Coordinates of C-alpha atoms in Angstrom, one line a residue:
X1 CA 0.0 0.0 0.0
X2 CA 2.7 2.4 0.9
X3 CA 4.8 1.4 -2.1
X4 CA 1.9 2.3 -4.5
X5 CA 1.2 5.5 -2.6
X6 CA 4.8 6.8 -2.8
X7 CA 5.3 5.7 -6.4
X8 CA 2.3 7.6 -7.4
X9 CA 3.4 10.6 -5.5
X10 CA 6.9 10.8 -7.0
X11 CA 5.7 10.1 -10.5
X12 CA 3.1 12.8 -10.4
X13 CA 5.6 15.3 -8.7
X14 CA 8.2 14.7 -11.4
X15 CA 5.6 15.2 -14.1
X16 CA 4.5 18.4 -12.5
X17 CA 7.9 20.0 -12.4
X18 CA 8.8 18.9 -15.9
X19 CA 5.5 20.3 -17.3
X20 CA 6.0 23.5 -15.3
X21 CA 9.4 24.1 -16.7
X22 CA 8.5 23.3 -20.3
X23 CA 5.0 24.8 -20.5
X24 CA 5.9 27.7 -18.3
X25 CA 9.0 28.5 -20.3
X26 CA 7.2 28.4 -23.6
X27 CA 4.3 30.3 -22.1
X28 CA 6.6 33.1 -20.9
X29 CA 8.4 33.3 -24.2
X30 CA 5.3 33.4 -26.4
X31 CA 3.3 35.7 -24.1
X32 CA 6.2 38.2 -24.1
X33 CA 6.3 38.1 -27.9
X34 CA 2.5 38.4 -28.2
X35 CA 2.3 41.4 -25.8
X36 CA 5.1 43.1 -27.8
X37 CA 3.3 42.5 -31.1
X38 CA -0.1 43.4 -29.8
X39 CA 0.7 46.7 -28.1
X40 CA 0.3 48.5 -31.3
X41 CA -3.0 46.6 -31.9
X42 CA -4.2 47.7 -28.5
X43 CA -3.6 51.3 -29.3
X44 CA -5.1 50.9 -32.7
X45 CA -8.3 49.4 -31.3
X46 CA -8.4 52.3 -28.7
X47 CA -8.2 54.9 -31.5
X48 CA -10.8 53.1 -33.6
X49 CA -13.2 52.8 -30.7
X50 CA -12.9 56.5 -29.8
X51 CA -13.0 57.5 -33.5
X52 CA -16.3 55.8 -33.9
X53 CA -17.8 57.5 -30.9
X54 CA -16.6 61.0 -32.0
X55 CA -17.5 60.4 -35.7
X56 CA -21.0 59.3 -34.6
X57 CA -21.4 62.8 -33.1
X58 CA -20.2 64.5 -36.3
X59 CA -22.3 62.2 -38.5
X60 CA -25.4 63.1 -36.4
X61 CA -24.8 66.8 -37.0
X62 CA -24.2 66.2 -40.8
X63 CA -27.3 64.1 -41.2
X64 CA -29.5 66.6 -39.3
X65 CA -28.1 69.4 -41.4
X66 CA -28.8 67.4 -44.5
X67 CA -32.4 66.8 -43.4
X68 CA -32.9 70.5 -42.6
X69 CA -31.4 71.5 -45.9
X70 CA -33.8 69.1 -47.7
X71 CA -36.8 70.9 -46.0
X72 CA -35.4 74.3 -46.8
X73 CA -35.2 73.3 -50.5
X74 CA -38.4 71.3 -50.8
X75 CA -40.7 73.6 -48.8
X76 CA -39.7 76.5 -51.1
X77 CA -42.0 76.3 -54.1
X78 CA -40.4 79.1 -56.2
X79 CA -37.3 81.1 -55.6
X80 CA -39.4 84.2 -56.2
X81 CA -41.3 83.5 -53.0
X82 CA -38.2 84.7 -51.1
X83 CA -38.9 88.2 -52.2
X84 CA -42.6 88.0 -51.3
X85 CA -42.8 89.1 -47.7
X86 CA -46.1 87.4 -47.0
X87 CA -45.0 84.0 -48.5
X88 CA -41.5 84.4 -46.9
X89 CA -43.0 84.9 -43.4
X90 CA -45.1 81.7 -43.7
X91 CA -42.2 79.8 -45.1
X92 CA -39.8 80.9 -42.3
X93 CA -42.4 80.1 -39.6
X94 CA -42.7 76.6 -41.0
X95 CA -39.0 76.1 -41.2
X96 CA -38.5 77.4 -37.6
X97 CA -40.8 74.6 -36.3
X98 CA -39.0 72.0 -38.4
X99 CA -35.6 73.2 -37.3
X100 CA -36.7 73.2 -33.6
X101 CA -37.7 69.6 -33.9
X102 CA -34.5 68.6 -35.7
X103 CA -32.4 70.5 -33.1
X104 CA -34.2 68.7 -30.2
X105 CA -33.4 65.4 -31.8
X106 CA -29.7 66.2 -32.3
X107 CA -28.0 65.9 -28.9
X108 CA -24.6 67.2 -29.9
X109 CA -25.9 70.4 -31.5
X110 CA -25.4 73.6 -29.5
X111 CA -27.1 75.7 -32.1
X112 CA -28.9 75.3 -35.5
X113 CA -29.4 78.1 -37.9
X114 CA -30.5 78.9 -41.5
X115 CA -29.3 82.1 -43.2
X116 CA -30.8 83.1 -46.6
X117 CA -29.1 84.8 -49.4
X118 CA -29.6 88.6 -49.0
X119 CA -29.7 89.0 -52.7
X120 CA -32.8 86.8 -52.9
X121 CA -34.6 88.0 -49.7
X122 CA -33.6 91.7 -50.0
X123 CA -32.1 91.7 -46.5
X124 CA -30.8 89.7 -43.7
X125 CA -33.3 86.9 -43.3
X126 CA -32.4 84.1 -40.9
X127 CA -33.3 82.3 -37.8
X128 CA -31.4 80.6 -35.0
X129 CA -32.1 78.0 -32.3
X130 CA -29.6 77.5 -29.6
X131 CA -29.4 75.5 -26.4
X132 CA -29.1 77.4 -23.1
X133 CA -29.1 75.3 -19.9
X134 CA -30.5 72.4 -21.9
X135 CA -33.4 74.4 -23.3
X136 CA -33.9 75.5 -26.9
X137 CA -34.4 79.2 -27.3
X138 CA -34.7 81.3 -30.4
X139 CA -32.1 83.9 -30.9
X140 CA -31.0 86.4 -33.5
X141 CA -28.3 85.3 -36.0
X142 CA -25.7 87.9 -36.5
X143 CA -24.3 88.6 -39.9
X144 CA -21.1 86.5 -39.8
X145 CA -18.7 84.8 -42.1
X146 CA -17.7 81.2 -41.3
X147 CA -14.0 81.2 -40.2
X148 CA -11.5 80.4 -43.0
X149 CA -14.3 80.8 -45.6
X150 CA -14.4 84.6 -45.6
X151 CA -13.8 85.4 -49.3
X152 CA -13.5 89.2 -49.5
X153 CA -16.1 89.6 -46.8
X154 CA -18.8 88.5 -49.3
X155 CA -21.5 86.1 -48.4
X156 CA -22.2 82.8 -50.1
X157 CA -24.3 83.8 -53.0
X158 CA -21.4 83.4 -55.5
X159 CA -22.6 80.4 -57.4
X160 CA -20.2 77.6 -57.4
X161 CA -18.3 78.8 -54.3
X162 CA -18.7 75.4 -52.6
X163 CA -21.1 72.6 -53.3
X164 CA -20.9 70.5 -50.1
X165 CA -20.9 70.8 -46.4
X166 CA -17.7 71.9 -44.6
X167 CA -16.4 71.7 -41.1
X168 CA -14.6 74.6 -39.6
X169 CA -11.7 74.5 -37.3
X170 CA -12.7 75.2 -33.6
X171 CA -13.2 78.9 -32.9
X172 CA -14.6 81.2 -30.2
X173 CA -18.2 82.3 -30.8
X174 CA -18.6 85.6 -29.1
X175 CA -22.4 85.6 -29.4
X176 CA -22.6 82.3 -27.5
X177 CA -19.5 82.9 -25.4
X178 CA -18.6 79.4 -26.3
X179 CA -15.7 77.6 -28.0
X180 CA -17.4 75.8 -30.9
X181 CA -16.8 73.8 -34.1
X182 CA -19.3 74.4 -36.9
X183 CA -20.7 72.6 -39.9
X184 CA -22.1 74.5 -42.8
X185 CA -24.1 73.1 -45.7
X186 CA -25.2 75.2 -48.7
X187 CA -28.7 74.8 -50.1
X188 CA -29.2 75.1 -53.8
X189 CA -32.4 75.3 -55.8
X190 CA -32.5 75.5 -59.6
X191 CA -28.7 75.8 -59.4
X192 CA -28.9 78.9 -57.3
X193 CA -27.5 79.2 -53.8
X194 CA -30.5 80.2 -51.6
X195 CA -29.4 79.6 -48.1
X196 CA -26.8 78.2 -45.7
X197 CA -27.7 75.6 -43.1
X198 CA -25.4 75.3 -40.1
X199 CA -24.9 73.6 -36.8
X200 CA -22.5 74.3 -33.9
X201 CA -21.1 71.8 -31.5
X202 CA -19.8 72.9 -28.1
X203 CA -16.1 72.1 -28.4
X204 CA -15.8 71.8 -24.6
X205 CA -17.9 68.6 -24.8
X206 CA -15.5 67.2 -27.3
X207 CA -12.6 68.2 -25.2
X208 CA -14.2 66.4 -22.2
X209 CA -14.4 63.2 -24.3
X210 CA -10.8 63.5 -25.3
X211 CA -9.8 64.2 -21.7
X212 CA -11.5 61.1 -20.5
X213 CA -9.5 58.8 -22.8
X214 CA -6.9 57.0 -20.8
X215 CA -4.3 54.5 -22.2
X216 CA -2.3 52.3 -19.8
X217 CA -1.3 54.4 -16.8
X218 CA -0.4 57.9 -18.2
X219 CA -1.2 57.6 -21.9
X220 CA -3.7 60.1 -23.2
X221 CA -5.4 61.4 -26.3
X222 CA -5.4 64.8 -28.0
X223 CA -6.6 66.5 -31.2
X224 CA -4.5 68.1 -34.0
X225 CA -5.2 69.5 -37.4
X226 CA -3.9 67.8 -40.5
X227 CA -0.5 69.5 -40.1
X228 CA -0.2 68.2 -36.5
X229 CA -0.9 71.6 -35.0
X230 CA -2.4 71.0 -31.6
X231 CA -6.2 71.8 -31.4
X232 CA -6.8 70.3 -28.0
X233 CA -4.2 69.0 -25.5
X234 CA -4.3 68.7 -21.8
X235 CA -0.7 70.1 -21.5
X236 CA 0.1 72.3 -24.5
X237 CA -1.8 75.3 -25.9
X238 CA -3.8 75.2 -29.1
X239 CA -1.7 76.1 -32.2
X240 CA 1.5 74.4 -30.9
X241 CA 3.3 72.3 -33.4
X242 CA 3.4 68.8 -32.0
X243 CA 6.9 67.9 -33.3
X244 CA 8.6 71.0 -32.0
X245 CA 8.5 69.2 -28.7
X246 CA 9.9 65.9 -30.0
X247 CA 12.9 64.4 -31.7
X248 CA 13.8 61.1 -33.4
X249 CA 10.3 60.9 -34.9
X250 CA 9.8 57.8 -37.1
X251 CA 7.0 55.8 -38.5
X252 CA 6.6 52.2 -37.5
X253 CA 5.3 50.1 -40.3
X254 CA 2.5 47.6 -39.6
X255 CA 0.1 46.8 -42.5
X256 CA -2.3 45.1 -40.2
X257 CA -3.2 48.4 -38.4
X258 CA -6.0 50.7 -39.4
X259 CA -4.3 53.7 -37.9
X260 CA -0.9 55.4 -38.5
X261 CA 1.6 54.2 -36.0
X262 CA 4.7 56.3 -34.9
X263 CA 7.4 56.3 -32.3
X264 CA 9.0 59.5 -31.1
X265 CA 11.1 60.8 -28.3
X266 CA 10.2 63.8 -26.1
X267 CA 12.4 65.1 -23.2
X268 CA 14.4 61.9 -23.2
X269 CA 11.4 59.5 -23.1
X270 CA 10.2 57.3 -25.9
X271 CA 6.5 57.4 -26.9
X272 CA 4.3 55.3 -29.1
X273 CA 1.6 57.2 -31.0
X274 CA -1.3 56.4 -33.3
X275 CA -3.6 58.8 -35.1
X276 CA -6.7 58.5 -37.2
X277 CA -8.7 61.0 -39.3
X278 CA -12.0 62.2 -37.9
X279 CA -15.0 63.1 -40.0
X280 CA -14.6 66.8 -39.1
X281 CA -11.0 66.9 -40.6
X282 CA -9.2 66.8 -37.3
X283 CA -6.8 64.0 -36.2
X284 CA -7.4 62.0 -33.0
X285 CA -4.0 61.1 -31.6
X286 CA -3.3 58.6 -28.8
X287 CA 0.1 58.6 -27.2
X288 CA 1.5 56.4 -24.5
X289 CA 5.1 56.1 -23.0
X290 CA 6.8 53.0 -24.4
X291 CA 8.0 52.0 -20.9
X292 CA 4.4 51.5 -19.8
X293 CA 3.9 49.0 -22.7
X294 CA 7.0 47.2 -21.6
X295 CA 5.8 47.3 -18.0
X296 CA 2.7 45.5 -18.9
X297 CA 4.7 42.9 -20.7
X298 CA 7.1 42.4 -17.8
X299 CA 4.2 42.3 -15.4
X300 CA 2.7 39.5 -17.5
X301 CA 6.0 37.6 -17.4
X302 CA 6.3 37.9 -13.6
X303 CA 2.6 36.9 -13.3
X304 CA 3.3 33.8 -15.4
X305 CA 6.3 32.8 -13.3
X306 CA 4.4 33.2 -10.0
X307 CA 1.5 31.3 -11.5
X308 CA 3.7 28.4 -12.5
X309 CA 5.2 28.3 -9.0
X310 CA 1.9 28.5 -7.3
X311 CA 0.3 25.9 -9.6
X312 CA 3.2 23.6 -9.0
X313 CA 2.8 23.8 -5.3
X314 CA -1.0 23.3 -5.5
X315 CA -0.7 20.3 -7.8
X316 CA 2.0 18.8 -5.6
X317 CA -0.4 18.8 -2.7
X318 CA -3.0 17.5 -5.0
X319 CA -0.7 14.6 -6.0
X320 CA -0.4 13.7 -2.3
X321 CA -4.1 13.6 -2.0
X322 CA -4.5 11.6 -5.3
X323 CA -2.0 9.0 -4.2
X324 CA -4.0 8.5 -1.0
X325 CA -7.2 8.4 -3.1
X326 CA -5.7 5.6 -5.2
X327 CA -5.1 3.4 -2.2
X328 CA -8.2 4.2 -0.3
X329 CA -10.5 2.0 -2.5
X330 CA -8.6 -1.1 -1.4
X331 CA -9.8 -0.4 2.1
X332 CA -13.3 0.0 0.9
X333 CA -13.4 -3.2 -1.2
X334 CA -13.8 -5.4 1.9
X335 CA -16.6 -3.1 3.1
X336 CA -18.3 -3.5 -0.3
X337 CA -17.9 -7.3 -0.2
X338 CA -19.6 -7.5 3.2
X339 CA -22.6 -5.4 1.9
X340 CA -23.0 -7.7 -1.1
X341 CA -22.9 -10.8 1.1
X342 CA -25.6 -9.2 3.3
X343 CA -27.8 -8.6 0.2
X344 CA -27.2 -4.8 -0.2
X345 CA -26.5 -4.4 -3.9
X346 CA -27.0 -0.6 -4.3
X347 CA -23.4 0.2 -3.3
X348 CA -21.9 3.4 -4.6
X349 CA -18.5 2.5 -6.2
X350 CA -17.0 6.0 -6.3
X351 CA -13.6 5.1 -7.6
X352 CA -12.6 4.8 -11.2
X353 CA -9.1 4.0 -12.5
X354 CA -7.4 2.1 -15.3
X355 CA -5.0 0.3 -13.0
X356 CA -5.5 -3.0 -11.2
X357 CA -7.3 -1.4 -8.3
X358 CA -9.7 0.3 -10.6
X359 CA -10.3 -3.0 -12.6
X360 CA -11.0 -4.8 -9.3
X361 CA -13.4 -2.1 -8.2
X362 CA -15.2 -2.4 -11.6
X363 CA -15.5 -6.1 -11.2
X364 CA -17.1 -5.7 -7.8
X365 CA -19.5 -3.1 -9.2
X366 CA -20.4 -5.4 -12.1
X367 CA -20.9 -8.3 -9.7
X368 CA -23.2 -6.3 -7.5
X369 CA -25.2 -5.1 -10.5
X370 CA -25.5 -8.6 -12.0
X371 CA -26.7 -10.0 -8.7
X372 CA -29.2 -7.2 -8.4
X373 CA -30.5 -7.8 -11.9
X374 CA -30.9 -11.5 -11.2
X375 CA -32.9 -10.9 -8.0
X376 CA -35.0 -8.2 -9.7
X377 CA -35.7 -10.7 -12.6
X378 CA -36.8 -13.3 -10.1
X379 CA -38.9 -10.8 -8.2
X380 CA -40.5 -9.5 -11.5
X381 CA -41.6 -13.0 -12.5
X382 CA -44.1 -12.8 -9.6
X383 CA -45.5 -9.6 -11.1
X384 CA -45.5 -10.4 -14.8
X385 CA -48.0 -12.3 -16.8
X386 CA -46.3 -15.4 -18.2
X387 CA -48.2 -15.4 -21.5
X388 CA -48.2 -11.7 -22.6
X389 CA -45.2 -10.3 -20.6
X390 CA -47.3 -7.4 -19.2
X391 CA -48.0 -6.9 -15.6
X392 CA -50.3 -9.4 -13.9
X393 CA -53.3 -9.0 -11.5
X394 CA -51.0 -9.0 -8.4
X395 CA -49.1 -6.1 -9.8
X396 CA -52.5 -4.4 -10.6
X397 CA -53.6 -4.8 -7.0
X398 CA -50.3 -3.0 -5.9
X399 CA -50.9 -0.3 -8.4
X400 CA -54.5 0.1 -7.2
X401 CA -53.3 0.5 -3.6
X402 CA -50.6 3.0 -4.7
X403 CA -53.2 5.1 -6.7
X404 CA -55.5 5.1 -3.6
X405 CA -52.6 6.6 -1.6
X406 CA -52.1 9.3 -4.2
X407 CA -55.8 10.1 -4.3
X408 CA -55.8 10.4 -0.5
X409 CA -52.7 12.7 -0.5
X410 CA -54.1 14.9 -3.3
X411 CA -57.4 15.4 -1.4
X412 CA -55.5 16.3 1.7
X413 CA -53.1 18.7 0.0
X414 CA -55.4 20.1 -2.7
X415 CA -53.0 19.0 -5.4
X416 CA -54.4 18.2 -8.9
X417 CA -54.2 14.5 -9.7
X418 CA -54.8 13.5 -13.3
X419 CA -55.2 9.9 -14.5
X420 CA -57.5 7.7 -16.3
X421 CA -58.4 4.0 -16.4
X422 CA -59.1 2.1 -19.6
X423 CA -60.6 -1.4 -19.4
X424 CA -60.1 -3.6 -22.5
X425 CA -61.9 -6.9 -23.3
X426 CA -60.9 -9.1 -26.3
X427 CA -63.9 -10.0 -28.4
X428 CA -64.6 -13.5 -29.9
X429 CA -62.2 -15.4 -27.7
X430 CA -64.7 -18.2 -26.9
X431 CA -65.5 -18.6 -30.6
X432 CA -61.8 -18.8 -31.5
X433 CA -61.2 -21.4 -28.7
X434 CA -64.2 -23.5 -29.8
X435 CA -63.4 -23.4 -33.5
X436 CA -59.6 -23.4 -33.6
X437 CA -58.5 -24.5 -30.2
X438 CA -56.8 -22.8 -27.2
X439 CA -53.6 -22.2 -29.0
X440 CA -55.4 -19.9 -31.4
X441 CA -57.1 -18.3 -28.5
X442 CA -53.8 -17.7 -26.7
X443 CA -52.4 -16.1 -29.9
X444 CA -55.5 -13.8 -30.1
X445 CA -54.8 -12.7 -26.5
X446 CA -51.1 -12.0 -27.2
X447 CA -51.9 -10.1 -30.4
X448 CA -54.5 -8.0 -28.6
X449 CA -52.0 -7.3 -25.8
X450 CA -49.3 -6.3 -28.2
X451 CA -51.7 -3.9 -30.0
X452 CA -52.7 -2.2 -26.7
X453 CA -49.0 -1.9 -25.6
X454 CA -48.2 -0.5 -29.0
X455 CA -50.7 2.3 -28.7
X456 CA -50.4 3.1 -25.0
X457 CA -46.6 3.2 -24.8
X458 CA -46.4 5.6 -21.8
X459 CA -48.8 3.6 -19.6
X460 CA -48.7 0.5 -17.5
X461 CA -50.7 -2.4 -19.0
X462 CA -52.1 -5.1 -16.7
X463 CA -53.7 -8.4 -17.6
X464 CA -56.3 -9.0 -14.9
X465 CA -58.3 -11.8 -16.4
X466 CA -58.2 -14.3 -19.3
X467 CA -59.1 -11.7 -22.0
X468 CA -59.3 -8.6 -19.9
X469 CA -56.6 -5.9 -19.7
X470 CA -56.4 -2.6 -17.8
X471 CA -54.3 0.5 -18.7
X472 CA -53.7 3.3 -16.1
X473 CA -53.0 6.3 -18.3
X474 CA -51.0 9.3 -17.1
X475 CA -48.8 12.0 -18.6
X476 CA -48.7 12.0 -22.4
X477 CA -51.1 9.1 -22.8
X478 CA -53.6 10.9 -20.5
X479 CA -53.3 14.1 -22.5
X480 CA -53.9 12.2 -25.8
X481 CA -56.3 9.5 -24.5
X482 CA -59.0 10.1 -27.0
X483 CA -56.7 10.2 -29.9
X484 CA -55.0 7.0 -28.7
X485 CA -58.4 5.2 -28.5
X486 CA -59.1 6.4 -32.0
X487 CA -55.7 5.0 -33.1
X488 CA -56.6 1.7 -31.4
X489 CA -59.8 1.4 -33.4
X490 CA -57.9 2.2 -36.6
X491 CA -55.4 -0.5 -35.9
X492 CA -58.2 -3.0 -35.2
X493 CA -59.5 -2.4 -38.7
X494 CA -56.2 -3.6 -40.2
X495 CA -55.5 -7.3 -40.9
X496 CA -53.3 -9.1 -38.5
X497 CA -49.6 -9.5 -39.4
X498 CA -49.3 -13.1 -38.0
X499 CA -49.2 -15.8 -40.6
X500 CA -51.6 -18.8 -40.4
X501 CA -53.7 -17.0 -37.7
X502 CA -57.2 -18.3 -37.1
X503 CA -58.5 -14.7 -37.2
X504 CA -58.2 -11.9 -39.7
X505 CA -58.6 -8.9 -37.4
X506 CA -58.5 -8.1 -33.7
X507 CA -61.6 -6.8 -32.0
X508 CA -61.2 -5.1 -28.6
X509 CA -63.9 -3.5 -26.6
X510 CA -62.7 -0.6 -24.4
X511 CA -64.1 1.7 -21.8
X512 CA -62.4 4.9 -20.5
X513 CA -63.1 6.7 -17.1
X514 CA -61.2 9.8 -15.9
X515 CA -60.6 10.4 -12.2
X516 CA -62.9 13.1 -10.9
X517 CA -62.0 14.3 -7.3
X518 CA -65.6 15.4 -6.5
X519 CA -67.1 12.1 -7.7
X520 CA -64.5 9.4 -7.1
X521 CA -63.6 8.5 -3.5
X522 CA -61.0 5.9 -4.5
X523 CA -59.5 4.1 -7.5
X524 CA -62.1 1.4 -7.5
X525 CA -64.9 3.8 -8.4
X526 CA -62.9 5.0 -11.4
X527 CA -62.2 1.4 -12.4
X528 CA -65.9 0.4 -12.1
X529 CA -67.0 3.3 -14.3
X530 CA -64.4 2.3 -16.9
X531 CA -65.6 -1.3 -16.7
X532 CA -69.2 -0.2 -17.3
X533 CA -68.1 1.8 -20.3
X534 CA -66.3 -1.2 -21.7
X535 CA -69.4 -3.4 -21.4
X536 CA -71.5 -0.7 -23.1
X537 CA -69.0 -0.7 -26.0
X538 CA -69.0 -4.5 -26.1
X539 CA -72.7 -4.5 -26.4
X540 CA -72.6 -2.1 -29.3
X541 CA -69.8 -4.1 -31.0
X542 CA -71.8 -7.3 -30.5
X543 CA -74.8 -5.7 -32.0
X544 CA -72.7 -5.2 -35.2
X545 CA -71.5 -8.8 -35.2
X546 CA -71.4 -8.8 -39.0
X547 CA -68.5 -6.3 -38.9
X548 CA -66.5 -8.3 -36.2
X549 CA -64.4 -11.2 -37.2

């Protein structure tokens, strides 16, 4: 016993340390390599995720502006209506309502406005909705040029000046006293520029989003224009050229990335940087010190080493427990043997192994099951009908007593008990016996029993007399009792499959009774009602003797 225990212990222990060294070593090597390769991918996914969030804000503004521009164009029947004060007033009132609704549905929008061509309206015609403390209020739109689009202080009625929407760089709006970024969309009708639709976004809300982005421990995000001039940075003022503060700037090639990947040095420290174009023309840049990426890799390596050591210790203790577990069944085998000798066959053999001890335990378990099956077979013979193989009258009496107990419990507890009793009687048995002998009669009884068992597959079938059978239907058979009786009658109309049978078809009279708590005090009353129904059916079938064979 001790020899087996110690052999198992030392074998398992040697395997643990060997596996720890090999698997742990490869795990550390490949994990270190994977972290190094995936650091750029992590930054790339970070940039993509934040880009999607910011671009959804810009797309929302663009789509809302496009919708409003559509209404500005479609609601104007003729360009000449802009010079008609009465028509223009109604037209503007309708557009104000539409723009108010569109603005309320556009969360990023700080303001929404429409400014019409002075040349067509004969003056400064416009309207403006802006949010103040979360509430839309109507305000006056001042005569302004959009920054960087001020062509000789003229407005936008020079045909062909621009044909699509444009985003401005962030600027300070003195009217709102806010730092904003604007989107302007020209509206043309009959190839003439009739109005400018615009929306403003509070740039501070964008800055808050950028400020909330964190990468590793001290990595952060910021915004630049296409020339890498800083637009928003938590440390440097707007307008600062990014690379005036860096040296050794180089691009890191990686075709699998969706962003541009760079490495640069700033004040003696190495940084990794990725940037991606935003819908508004700005660049979202994510920068993180390279040492933090290396720190995560080293941290992973140390974690793997510690994990290997801890796992080795745990599994070593587990091996001690397992070696004891392998030998423990030998002590139990004598206990199992005593139980089997005493006639207790339901013994739980909770040990499984491919070694000799396991095989011996399996043999004990097989022996116990075999003895149990033999005794059950012998015991079942007393409860089975020798001719048909279904349960006999003695078994039916036990079932009746069991159902009476269930009825009593259901009435005491108020539970719903659902079951039915079907009594079957084979027709023409005496005629078959008289004409063809008892062997033919026995075959008729067997065929009738097989037919009943074939239909009522979820119910217990009992032979309680020479040609009389009973089925106690529950569950699925109870739910489908009427359909099953119909199937039985259909099967009775089919010729028998047995060759050289003294009868062409099987005729069975049947009666069904369902347990009714208010009516039935015990199982016997249900049985008697089913028996009466069977006799009624038998009388009807005898009355049609010409159809029964």
